[in-house]
Amino acid sequence: MDSNLVEEQPYGWVVVAVATLCLAFGFGVNVTVAVLVKPFEQEFGWTRAQIAMGYTALSIGAAIGGIFWGSLSDRIGAKRIALFGALVLSIGIMSLSQQTELWVIYAIYFAIGGLGFASLFTPLLALVGLWFDRRKGLAIGIVTAGAAAGQGVAPVVIQSMISTGGWRFAMLYLGVGYLAILMSLLMLLKRPPVLESATVELSQSDENLWGLPHRLTIPWLAFAGVFCCICMAVPIVHLVPLAIDLGLTPGTAAGLLSTLMVSGVCGRLFFGLLADRTGGLFTYFAASLIQTSTVFWFTQTESLFALYAVSVVFGFGFAGVMTSLLICAREAAPLRITGFAIAVVSTTGWVGMGIGSYQGGYFFDVTGDYTFSYGTAAIAGLINLLIVAALAWFRHTEAQRARGQNLSRIARATSSAPSPT
């Protein structure tokens, strides 16, 4: 059913371009905590676990808001929701520049996540997924590559702004720029033809590309996403302070994070194309394997070259994880609940990001280095791989059972057919 209802149109690529740029800016906000760790530590004397809780607050907000905004976008469309999100995101960034209390910073990051970022991320990805069928992997890969590019450019840009005028100056003018750019871009969004010509069949059907009950597969994908994102969050939030602790300058440390994110641009395009050929689940497992097998190596090397090498490999893998997990949600869910399915998977992912961010700072404060923090990230990655392998086995078993039933029906029909005389 999916393939017949989704007729790809050229304007879909305009929607891809808008979503790519908007999520590049949106994900740039996520790395503000990473570059603010040292300034906050120096100015206020807060611990790294306390500062990292800002990212946790953002993640929890995004998790809570994601399901609401995703479900709402299934009913009223993405444009109005995304415009609201852009406004909240911009005002939130600007308001950070005036704060001195930690709890207020937490509240702002929570609002940025739940009312700003979540109302951009989930509706825009769901919208892109509805414009495409045959090339949905490439389309979602491009959009998530933009998110990686934003995370790659933002640390360098924000660190440069901090060096020029301080962190308050950086947050104020970053928010002003976001407001002008995002509101202009989002005016170009349109609803996809599949929604404009929606039928009763679309609103009622439970069919999906996996042929499995979505009430079973979506929760398992969401559960895997928690552990995947615990693994992912530790380097994203704690790579810059780890590098500075090793003696690198703040600019060089931010450059490492940028390298990781820029490598992610390539990873998201590659794994998006791969998903169009092999399906989302295999692609998700492959990307998760790269992420899990490299995360601990950040703590096992001190040379700049080796840190860059690990950043490139980890960035390539972690970026593919995000792309392919979203494609899995698109494939496993009926079209009528695409936004909701992506929201559920994203929500649990953000829960994992929040846990990973906090535990990275907590175990550093307890042990005095990052070895245990990155070690627990690797363990979480292994749990994710086990869950995905179990889901793949179940899908394969169900497919084999369905084929066996079809062959049995054919055999019975053949045997009961009258013999030619």
JSON list of C-alpha atoms in Angstrom, two decimals, residues 141-330:
[
{"chain": "A", "resi": 141, "resn": "GLY", "atom": "CA", "xyz": [19.88, 10.84, 5.06]},
{"chain": "A", "resi": 142, "resn": "ILE", "atom": "CA", "xyz": [20.30, 14.31, 3.55]},
{"chain": "A", "resi": 143, "resn": "VAL", "atom": "CA", "xyz": [18.19, 15.92, 6.27]},
{"chain": "A", "resi": 144, "resn": "THR", "atom": "CA", "xyz": [20.02, 14.18, 9.09]},
{"chain": "A", "resi": 145, "resn": "ALA", "atom": "CA", "xyz": [23.33, 14.99, 7.37]},
{"chain": "A", "resi": 146, "resn": "GLY", "atom": "CA", "xyz": [22.32, 18.62, 7.71]},
{"chain": "A", "resi": 147, "resn": "ALA", "atom": "CA", "xyz": [21.81, 18.01, 11.41]},
{"chain": "A", "resi": 148, "resn": "ALA", "atom": "CA", "xyz": [25.32, 16.58, 11.63]},
{"chain": "A", "resi": 149, "resn": "ALA", "atom": "CA", "xyz": [26.71, 19.53, 9.69]},
{"chain": "A", "resi": 150, "resn": "GLY", "atom": "CA", "xyz": [25.06, 21.88, 12.16]},
{"chain": "A", "resi": 151, "resn": "GLN", "atom": "CA", "xyz": [26.64, 20.04, 15.06]},
{"chain": "A", "resi": 152, "resn": "GLY", "atom": "CA", "xyz": [29.97, 20.16, 13.23]},
{"chain": "A", "resi": 153, "resn": "VAL", "atom": "CA", "xyz": [29.97, 23.86, 12.43]},
{"chain": "A", "resi": 154, "resn": "ALA", "atom": "CA", "xyz": [28.33, 25.10, 15.63]},
{"chain": "A", "resi": 155, "resn": "PRO", "atom": "CA", "xyz": [31.17, 24.28, 18.09]},
{"chain": "A", "resi": 156, "resn": "VAL", "atom": "CA", "xyz": [33.71, 26.22, 16.03]},
{"chain": "A", "resi": 157, "resn": "VAL", "atom": "CA", "xyz": [31.38, 29.16, 15.40]},
{"chain": "A", "resi": 158, "resn": "ILE", "atom": "CA", "xyz": [30.18, 29.38, 19.01]},
{"chain": "A", "resi": 159, "resn": "GLN", "atom": "CA", "xyz": [33.69, 28.94, 20.41]},
{"chain": "A", "resi": 160, "resn": "SER", "atom": "CA", "xyz": [34.87, 31.75, 18.13]},
{"chain": "A", "resi": 161, "resn": "MET", "atom": "CA", "xyz": [32.02, 33.98, 19.32]},
{"chain": "A", "resi": 162, "resn": "ILE", "atom": "CA", "xyz": [32.87, 33.15, 22.95]},
{"chain": "A", "resi": 163, "resn": "SER", "atom": "CA", "xyz": [36.52, 34.02, 22.34]},
{"chain": "A", "resi": 164, "resn": "THR", "atom": "CA", "xyz": [35.45, 37.32, 20.75]},
{"chain": "A", "resi": 165, "resn": "GLY", "atom": "CA", "xyz": [32.88, 38.59, 23.23]},
{"chain": "A", "resi": 166, "resn": "GLY", "atom": "CA", "xyz": [32.26, 35.99, 25.93]},
{"chain": "A", "resi": 167, "resn": "TRP", "atom": "CA", "xyz": [29.59, 33.34, 26.26]},
{"chain": "A", "resi": 168, "resn": "ARG", "atom": "CA", "xyz": [26.79, 35.83, 26.95]},
{"chain": "A", "resi": 169, "resn": "PHE", "atom": "CA", "xyz": [27.56, 37.71, 23.74]},
{"chain": "A", "resi": 170, "resn": "ALA", "atom": "CA", "xyz": [27.62, 34.41, 21.84]},
{"chain": "A", "resi": 171, "resn": "MET", "atom": "CA", "xyz": [24.22, 33.23, 23.08]},
{"chain": "A", "resi": 172, "resn": "LEU", "atom": "CA", "xyz": [22.51, 36.57, 22.49]},
{"chain": "A", "resi": 173, "resn": "TYR", "atom": "CA", "xyz": [23.56, 37.01, 18.88]},
{"chain": "A", "resi": 174, "resn": "LEU", "atom": "CA", "xyz": [23.18, 33.32, 18.09]},
{"chain": "A", "resi": 175, "resn": "GLY", "atom": "CA", "xyz": [19.52, 33.55, 19.10]},
{"chain": "A", "resi": 176, "resn": "VAL", "atom": "CA", "xyz": [18.93, 36.67, 16.99]},
{"chain": "A", "resi": 177, "resn": "GLY", "atom": "CA", "xyz": [20.42, 34.95, 13.95]},
{"chain": "A", "resi": 178, "resn": "TYR", "atom": "CA", "xyz": [18.34, 31.84, 14.50]},
{"chain": "A", "resi": 179, "resn": "LEU", "atom": "CA", "xyz": [15.11, 33.83, 14.65]},
{"chain": "A", "resi": 180, "resn": "ALA", "atom": "CA", "xyz": [15.68, 35.59, 11.33]},
{"chain": "A", "resi": 181, "resn": "ILE", "atom": "CA", "xyz": [16.89, 32.55, 9.39]},
{"chain": "A", "resi": 182, "resn": "LEU", "atom": "CA", "xyz": [14.55, 29.83, 10.64]},
{"chain": "A", "resi": 183, "resn": "MET", "atom": "CA", "xyz": [11.34, 31.83, 10.30]},
{"chain": "A", "resi": 184, "resn": "SER", "atom": "CA", "xyz": [12.23, 32.69, 6.69]},
{"chain": "A", "resi": 185, "resn": "LEU", "atom": "CA", "xyz": [13.07, 29.11, 5.71]},
{"chain": "A", "resi": 186, "resn": "LEU", "atom": "CA", "xyz": [9.98, 27.53, 7.22]},
{"chain": "A", "resi": 187, "resn": "MET", "atom": "CA", "xyz": [7.64, 29.64, 5.10]},
{"chain": "A", "resi": 188, "resn": "LEU", "atom": "CA", "xyz": [8.62, 27.42, 2.13]},
{"chain": "A", "resi": 189, "resn": "LEU", "atom": "CA", "xyz": [7.14, 24.23, 3.60]},
{"chain": "A", "resi": 190, "resn": "LYS", "atom": "CA", "xyz": [4.17, 22.52, 1.93]},
{"chain": "A", "resi": 191, "resn": "ARG", "atom": "CA", "xyz": [2.05, 19.50, 2.77]},
{"chain": "A", "resi": 192, "resn": "PRO", "atom": "CA", "xyz": [2.89, 16.39, 0.71]},
{"chain": "A", "resi": 193, "resn": "PRO", "atom": "CA", "xyz": [0.48, 15.10, -1.97]},
{"chain": "A", "resi": 194, "resn": "VAL", "atom": "CA", "xyz": [-0.17, 11.92, 0.02]},
{"chain": "A", "resi": 195, "resn": "LEU", "atom": "CA", "xyz": [-1.87, 14.06, 2.68]},
{"chain": "A", "resi": 196, "resn": "GLU", "atom": "CA", "xyz": [-3.62, 16.41, 0.28]},
{"chain": "A", "resi": 197, "resn": "SER", "atom": "CA", "xyz": [-5.28, 13.42, -1.42]},
{"chain": "A", "resi": 198, "resn": "ALA", "atom": "CA", "xyz": [-5.64, 11.29, 1.71]},
{"chain": "A", "resi": 199, "resn": "THR", "atom": "CA", "xyz": [-8.36, 8.66, 1.58]},
{"chain": "A", "resi": 200, "resn": "VAL", "atom": "CA", "xyz": [-10.24, 6.54, 4.07]},
{"chain": "A", "resi": 201, "resn": "GLU", "atom": "CA", "xyz": [-7.83, 3.74, 3.17]},
{"chain": "A", "resi": 202, "resn": "LEU", "atom": "CA", "xyz": [-4.86, 5.80, 4.39]},
{"chain": "A", "resi": 203, "resn": "SER", "atom": "CA", "xyz": [-6.56, 6.85, 7.62]},
{"chain": "A", "resi": 204, "resn": "GLN", "atom": "CA", "xyz": [-7.57, 3.31, 8.57]},
{"chain": "A", "resi": 205, "resn": "SER", "atom": "CA", "xyz": [-4.90, 0.98, 7.19]},
{"chain": "A", "resi": 206, "resn": "ASP", "atom": "CA", "xyz": [-2.33, -0.70, 9.43]},
{"chain": "A", "resi": 207, "resn": "GLU", "atom": "CA", "xyz": [-0.10, -1.87, 6.55]},
{"chain": "A", "resi": 208, "resn": "ASN", "atom": "CA", "xyz": [3.64, -1.13, 6.71]},
{"chain": "A", "resi": 209, "resn": "LEU", "atom": "CA", "xyz": [6.78, -2.13, 4.83]},
{"chain": "A", "resi": 210, "resn": "TRP", "atom": "CA", "xyz": [7.90, -4.67, 7.44]},
{"chain": "A", "resi": 211, "resn": "GLY", "atom": "CA", "xyz": [4.68, -6.68, 7.46]},
{"chain": "A", "resi": 212, "resn": "LEU", "atom": "CA", "xyz": [4.82, -6.93, 11.27]},
{"chain": "A", "resi": 213, "resn": "PRO", "atom": "CA", "xyz": [2.50, -5.44, 13.91]},
{"chain": "A", "resi": 214, "resn": "HIS", "atom": "CA", "xyz": [3.71, -1.90, 14.55]},
{"chain": "A", "resi": 215, "resn": "ARG", "atom": "CA", "xyz": [2.49, -2.13, 18.15]},
{"chain": "A", "resi": 216, "resn": "LEU", "atom": "CA", "xyz": [5.27, -4.66, 18.67]},
{"chain": "A", "resi": 217, "resn": "THR", "atom": "CA", "xyz": [8.12, -3.35, 16.52]},
{"chain": "A", "resi": 218, "resn": "ILE", "atom": "CA", "xyz": [7.94, 0.36, 17.41]},
{"chain": "A", "resi": 219, "resn": "PRO", "atom": "CA", "xyz": [8.35, -0.24, 21.18]},
{"chain": "A", "resi": 220, "resn": "TRP", "atom": "CA", "xyz": [11.33, -2.55, 20.56]},
{"chain": "A", "resi": 221, "resn": "LEU", "atom": "CA", "xyz": [12.97, 0.03, 18.29]},
{"chain": "A", "resi": 222, "resn": "ALA", "atom": "CA", "xyz": [12.34, 2.66, 20.95]},
{"chain": "A", "resi": 223, "resn": "PHE", "atom": "CA", "xyz": [13.88, 0.45, 23.64]},
{"chain": "A", "resi": 224, "resn": "ALA", "atom": "CA", "xyz": [16.99, -0.11, 21.53]},
{"chain": "A", "resi": 225, "resn": "GLY", "atom": "CA", "xyz": [17.22, 3.63, 20.92]},
{"chain": "A", "resi": 226, "resn": "VAL", "atom": "CA", "xyz": [17.63, 4.33, 24.65]},
{"chain": "A", "resi": 227, "resn": "PHE", "atom": "CA", "xyz": [20.87, 2.34, 24.87]},
{"chain": "A", "resi": 228, "resn": "CYS", "atom": "CA", "xyz": [22.07, 3.49, 21.47]},
{"chain": "A", "resi": 229, "resn": "CYS", "atom": "CA", "xyz": [21.80, 7.11, 22.55]},
{"chain": "A", "resi": 230, "resn": "ILE", "atom": "CA", "xyz": [23.44, 6.55, 25.95]},
{"chain": "A", "resi": 231, "resn": "CYS", "atom": "CA", "xyz": [26.45, 5.38, 23.95]},
{"chain": "A", "resi": 232, "resn": "MET", "atom": "CA", "xyz": [26.19, 8.31, 21.56]},
{"chain": "A", "resi": 233, "resn": "ALA", "atom": "CA", "xyz": [25.76, 11.11, 24.11]},
{"chain": "A", "resi": 234, "resn": "VAL", "atom": "CA", "xyz": [29.01, 10.69, 26.02]},
{"chain": "A", "resi": 235, "resn": "PRO", "atom": "CA", "xyz": [31.40, 11.86, 23.27]},
{"chain": "A", "resi": 236, "resn": "ILE", "atom": "CA", "xyz": [28.99, 14.51, 22.03]},
{"chain": "A", "resi": 237, "resn": "VAL", "atom": "CA", "xyz": [28.86, 16.23, 25.42]},
{"chain": "A", "resi": 238, "resn": "HIS", "atom": "CA", "xyz": [32.20, 15.23, 26.93]},
{"chain": "A", "resi": 239, "resn": "LEU", "atom": "CA", "xyz": [34.69, 15.09, 24.04]},
{"chain": "A", "resi": 240, "resn": "VAL", "atom": "CA", "xyz": [35.58, 18.79, 24.31]},
{"chain": "A", "resi": 241, "resn": "PRO", "atom": "CA", "xyz": [36.34, 18.73, 28.08]},
{"chain": "A", "resi": 242, "resn": "LEU", "atom": "CA", "xyz": [38.16, 15.38, 27.66]},
{"chain": "A", "resi": 243, "resn": "ALA", "atom": "CA", "xyz": [40.41, 16.91, 25.01]},
{"chain": "A", "resi": 244, "resn": "ILE", "atom": "CA", "xyz": [41.05, 20.03, 27.10]},
{"chain": "A", "resi": 245, "resn": "ASP", "atom": "CA", "xyz": [41.98, 17.80, 30.06]},
{"chain": "A", "resi": 246, "resn": "LEU", "atom": "CA", "xyz": [44.54, 16.15, 27.77]},
{"chain": "A", "resi": 247, "resn": "GLY", "atom": "CA", "xyz": [46.18, 19.55, 27.24]},
{"chain": "A", "resi": 248, "resn": "LEU", "atom": "CA", "xyz": [44.58, 20.69, 23.99]},
{"chain": "A", "resi": 249, "resn": "THR", "atom": "CA", "xyz": [43.40, 24.28, 23.57]},
{"chain": "A", "resi": 250, "resn": "PRO", "atom": "CA", "xyz": [39.65, 24.98, 23.65]},
{"chain": "A", "resi": 251, "resn": "GLY", "atom": "CA", "xyz": [39.75, 25.80, 19.94]},
{"chain": "A", "resi": 252, "resn": "THR", "atom": "CA", "xyz": [41.46, 22.52, 19.06]},
{"chain": "A", "resi": 253, "resn": "ALA", "atom": "CA", "xyz": [39.09, 20.59, 21.33]},
{"chain": "A", "resi": 254, "resn": "ALA", "atom": "CA", "xyz": [36.08, 22.17, 19.62]},
{"chain": "A", "resi": 255, "resn": "GLY", "atom": "CA", "xyz": [37.70, 21.27, 16.31]},
{"chain": "A", "resi": 256, "resn": "LEU", "atom": "CA", "xyz": [37.70, 17.60, 17.34]},
{"chain": "A", "resi": 257, "resn": "LEU", "atom": "CA", "xyz": [33.96, 17.73, 17.96]},
{"chain": "A", "resi": 258, "resn": "SER", "atom": "CA", "xyz": [33.47, 19.50, 14.65]},
{"chain": "A", "resi": 259, "resn": "THR", "atom": "CA", "xyz": [35.49, 16.80, 12.89]},
{"chain": "A", "resi": 260, "resn": "LEU", "atom": "CA", "xyz": [33.29, 14.15, 14.48]},
{"chain": "A", "resi": 261, "resn": "MET", "atom": "CA", "xyz": [30.15, 15.92, 13.29]},
{"chain": "A", "resi": 262, "resn": "VAL", "atom": "CA", "xyz": [31.44, 16.65, 9.78]},
{"chain": "A", "resi": 263, "resn": "SER", "atom": "CA", "xyz": [32.33, 12.97, 9.42]},
{"chain": "A", "resi": 264, "resn": "GLY", "atom": "CA", "xyz": [28.73, 12.40, 10.42]},
{"chain": "A", "resi": 265, "resn": "VAL", "atom": "CA", "xyz": [27.55, 14.28, 7.33]},
{"chain": "A", "resi": 266, "resn": "CYS", "atom": "CA", "xyz": [29.19, 11.61, 5.17]},
{"chain": "A", "resi": 267, "resn": "GLY", "atom": "CA", "xyz": [27.86, 8.86, 7.42]},
{"chain": "A", "resi": 268, "resn": "ARG", "atom": "CA", "xyz": [24.27, 10.01, 7.18]},
{"chain": "A", "resi": 269, "resn": "LEU", "atom": "CA", "xyz": [24.37, 10.22, 3.40]},
{"chain": "A", "resi": 270, "resn": "PHE", "atom": "CA", "xyz": [26.09, 6.83, 3.10]},
{"chain": "A", "resi": 271, "resn": "PHE", "atom": "CA", "xyz": [23.78, 5.00, 5.48]},
{"chain": "A", "resi": 272, "resn": "GLY", "atom": "CA", "xyz": [20.72, 6.69, 3.97]},
{"chain": "A", "resi": 273, "resn": "LEU", "atom": "CA", "xyz": [21.65, 5.32, 0.54]},
{"chain": "A", "resi": 274, "resn": "LEU", "atom": "CA", "xyz": [22.47, 1.94, 2.07]},
{"chain": "A", "resi": 275, "resn": "ALA", "atom": "CA", "xyz": [19.05, 1.80, 3.72]},
{"chain": "A", "resi": 276, "resn": "ASP", "atom": "CA", "xyz": [17.37, 2.27, 0.33]},
{"chain": "A", "resi": 277, "resn": "ARG", "atom": "CA", "xyz": [19.15, -0.90, -0.81]},
{"chain": "A", "resi": 278, "resn": "THR", "atom": "CA", "xyz": [19.20, -3.13, 2.28]},
{"chain": "A", "resi": 279, "resn": "GLY", "atom": "CA", "xyz": [16.46, -1.72, 4.51]},
{"chain": "A", "resi": 280, "resn": "GLY", "atom": "CA", "xyz": [16.62, 0.27, 7.71]},
{"chain": "A", "resi": 281, "resn": "LEU", "atom": "CA", "xyz": [17.20, -2.54, 10.21]},
{"chain": "A", "resi": 282, "resn": "PHE", "atom": "CA", "xyz": [20.40, -3.95, 8.70]},
{"chain": "A", "resi": 283, "resn": "THR", "atom": "CA", "xyz": [21.72, -0.42, 8.25]},
{"chain": "A", "resi": 284, "resn": "TYR", "atom": "CA", "xyz": [20.94, 0.46, 11.85]},
{"chain": "A", "resi": 285, "resn": "PHE", "atom": "CA", "xyz": [22.82, -2.60, 13.11]},
{"chain": "A", "resi": 286, "resn": "ALA", "atom": "CA", "xyz": [25.87, -1.82, 10.95]},
{"chain": "A", "resi": 287, "resn": "ALA", "atom": "CA", "xyz": [26.04, 1.81, 12.08]},
{"chain": "A", "resi": 288, "resn": "SER", "atom": "CA", "xyz": [25.52, 0.84, 15.73]},
{"chain": "A", "resi": 289, "resn": "LEU", "atom": "CA", "xyz": [28.37, -1.65, 15.48]},
{"chain": "A", "resi": 290, "resn": "ILE", "atom": "CA", "xyz": [30.77, 1.08, 14.32]},
{"chain": "A", "resi": 291, "resn": "GLN", "atom": "CA", "xyz": [29.62, 3.45, 17.07]},
{"chain": "A", "resi": 292, "resn": "THR", "atom": "CA", "xyz": [29.90, 0.84, 19.82]},
{"chain": "A", "resi": 293, "resn": "SER", "atom": "CA", "xyz": [33.28, -0.53, 18.78]},
{"chain": "A", "resi": 294, "resn": "THR", "atom": "CA", "xyz": [34.96, 2.91, 18.73]},
{"chain": "A", "resi": 295, "resn": "VAL", "atom": "CA", "xyz": [33.48, 4.87, 21.65]},
{"chain": "A", "resi": 296, "resn": "PHE", "atom": "CA", "xyz": [35.83, 3.55, 24.35]},
{"chain": "A", "resi": 297, "resn": "TRP", "atom": "CA", "xyz": [38.94, 4.38, 22.29]},
{"chain": "A", "resi": 298, "resn": "PHE", "atom": "CA", "xyz": [38.53, 8.09, 23.04]},
{"chain": "A", "resi": 299, "resn": "THR", "atom": "CA", "xyz": [39.98, 7.39, 26.49]},
{"chain": "A", "resi": 300, "resn": "GLN", "atom": "CA", "xyz": [42.76, 5.10, 25.27]},
{"chain": "A", "resi": 301, "resn": "THR", "atom": "CA", "xyz": [44.80, 7.57, 23.26]},
{"chain": "A", "resi": 302, "resn": "GLU", "atom": "CA", "xyz": [46.39, 10.94, 23.93]},
{"chain": "A", "resi": 303, "resn": "SER", "atom": "CA", "xyz": [47.89, 11.89, 20.54]},
{"chain": "A", "resi": 304, "resn": "LEU", "atom": "CA", "xyz": [46.05, 14.49, 18.50]},
{"chain": "A", "resi": 305, "resn": "PHE", "atom": "CA", "xyz": [46.21, 12.40, 15.33]},
{"chain": "A", "resi": 306, "resn": "ALA", "atom": "CA", "xyz": [44.67, 9.38, 17.06]},
{"chain": "A", "resi": 307, "resn": "LEU", "atom": "CA", "xyz": [41.91, 11.50, 18.58]},
{"chain": "A", "resi": 308, "resn": "TYR", "atom": "CA", "xyz": [41.07, 12.85, 15.13]},
{"chain": "A", "resi": 309, "resn": "ALA", "atom": "CA", "xyz": [41.04, 9.31, 13.71]},
{"chain": "A", "resi": 310, "resn": "VAL", "atom": "CA", "xyz": [38.68, 8.02, 16.40]},
{"chain": "A", "resi": 311, "resn": "SER", "atom": "CA", "xyz": [36.48, 11.10, 15.95]},
{"chain": "A", "resi": 312, "resn": "VAL", "atom": "CA", "xyz": [36.17, 10.45, 12.22]},
{"chain": "A", "resi": 313, "resn": "VAL", "atom": "CA", "xyz": [35.25, 6.76, 12.62]},
{"chain": "A", "resi": 314, "resn": "PHE", "atom": "CA", "xyz": [32.87, 7.32, 15.54]},
{"chain": "A", "resi": 315, "resn": "GLY", "atom": "CA", "xyz": [31.21, 10.25, 13.77]},
{"chain": "A", "resi": 316, "resn": "PHE", "atom": "CA", "xyz": [30.64, 8.19, 10.63]},
{"chain": "A", "resi": 317, "resn": "GLY", "atom": "CA", "xyz": [28.96, 5.42, 12.64]},
{"chain": "A", "resi": 318, "resn": "PHE", "atom": "CA", "xyz": [26.92, 7.47, 15.10]},
{"chain": "A", "resi": 319, "resn": "ALA", "atom": "CA", "xyz": [25.49, 9.56, 12.27]},
{"chain": "A", "resi": 320, "resn": "GLY", "atom": "CA", "xyz": [24.30, 6.48, 10.44]},
{"chain": "A", "resi": 321, "resn": "VAL", "atom": "CA", "xyz": [22.58, 5.28, 13.60]},
{"chain": "A", "resi": 322, "resn": "MET", "atom": "CA", "xyz": [20.29, 8.27, 13.72]},
{"chain": "A", "resi": 323, "resn": "THR", "atom": "CA", "xyz": [19.41, 8.12, 10.03]},
{"chain": "A", "resi": 324, "resn": "SER", "atom": "CA", "xyz": [18.69, 4.41, 9.95]},
{"chain": "A", "resi": 325, "resn": "LEU", "atom": "CA", "xyz": [16.71, 4.36, 13.21]},
{"chain": "A", "resi": 326, "resn": "LEU", "atom": "CA", "xyz": [14.35, 6.99, 11.80]},
{"chain": "A", "resi": 327, "resn": "ILE", "atom": "CA", "xyz": [14.06, 5.01, 8.57]},
{"chain": "A", "resi": 328, "resn": "CYS", "atom": "CA", "xyz": [13.20, 1.92, 10.63]},
{"chain": "A", "resi": 329, "resn": "ALA", "atom": "CA", "xyz": [10.37, 3.86, 12.29]},
{"chain": "A", "resi": 330, "resn": "ARG", "atom": "CA", "xyz": [9.12, 5.01, 8.88]}
]
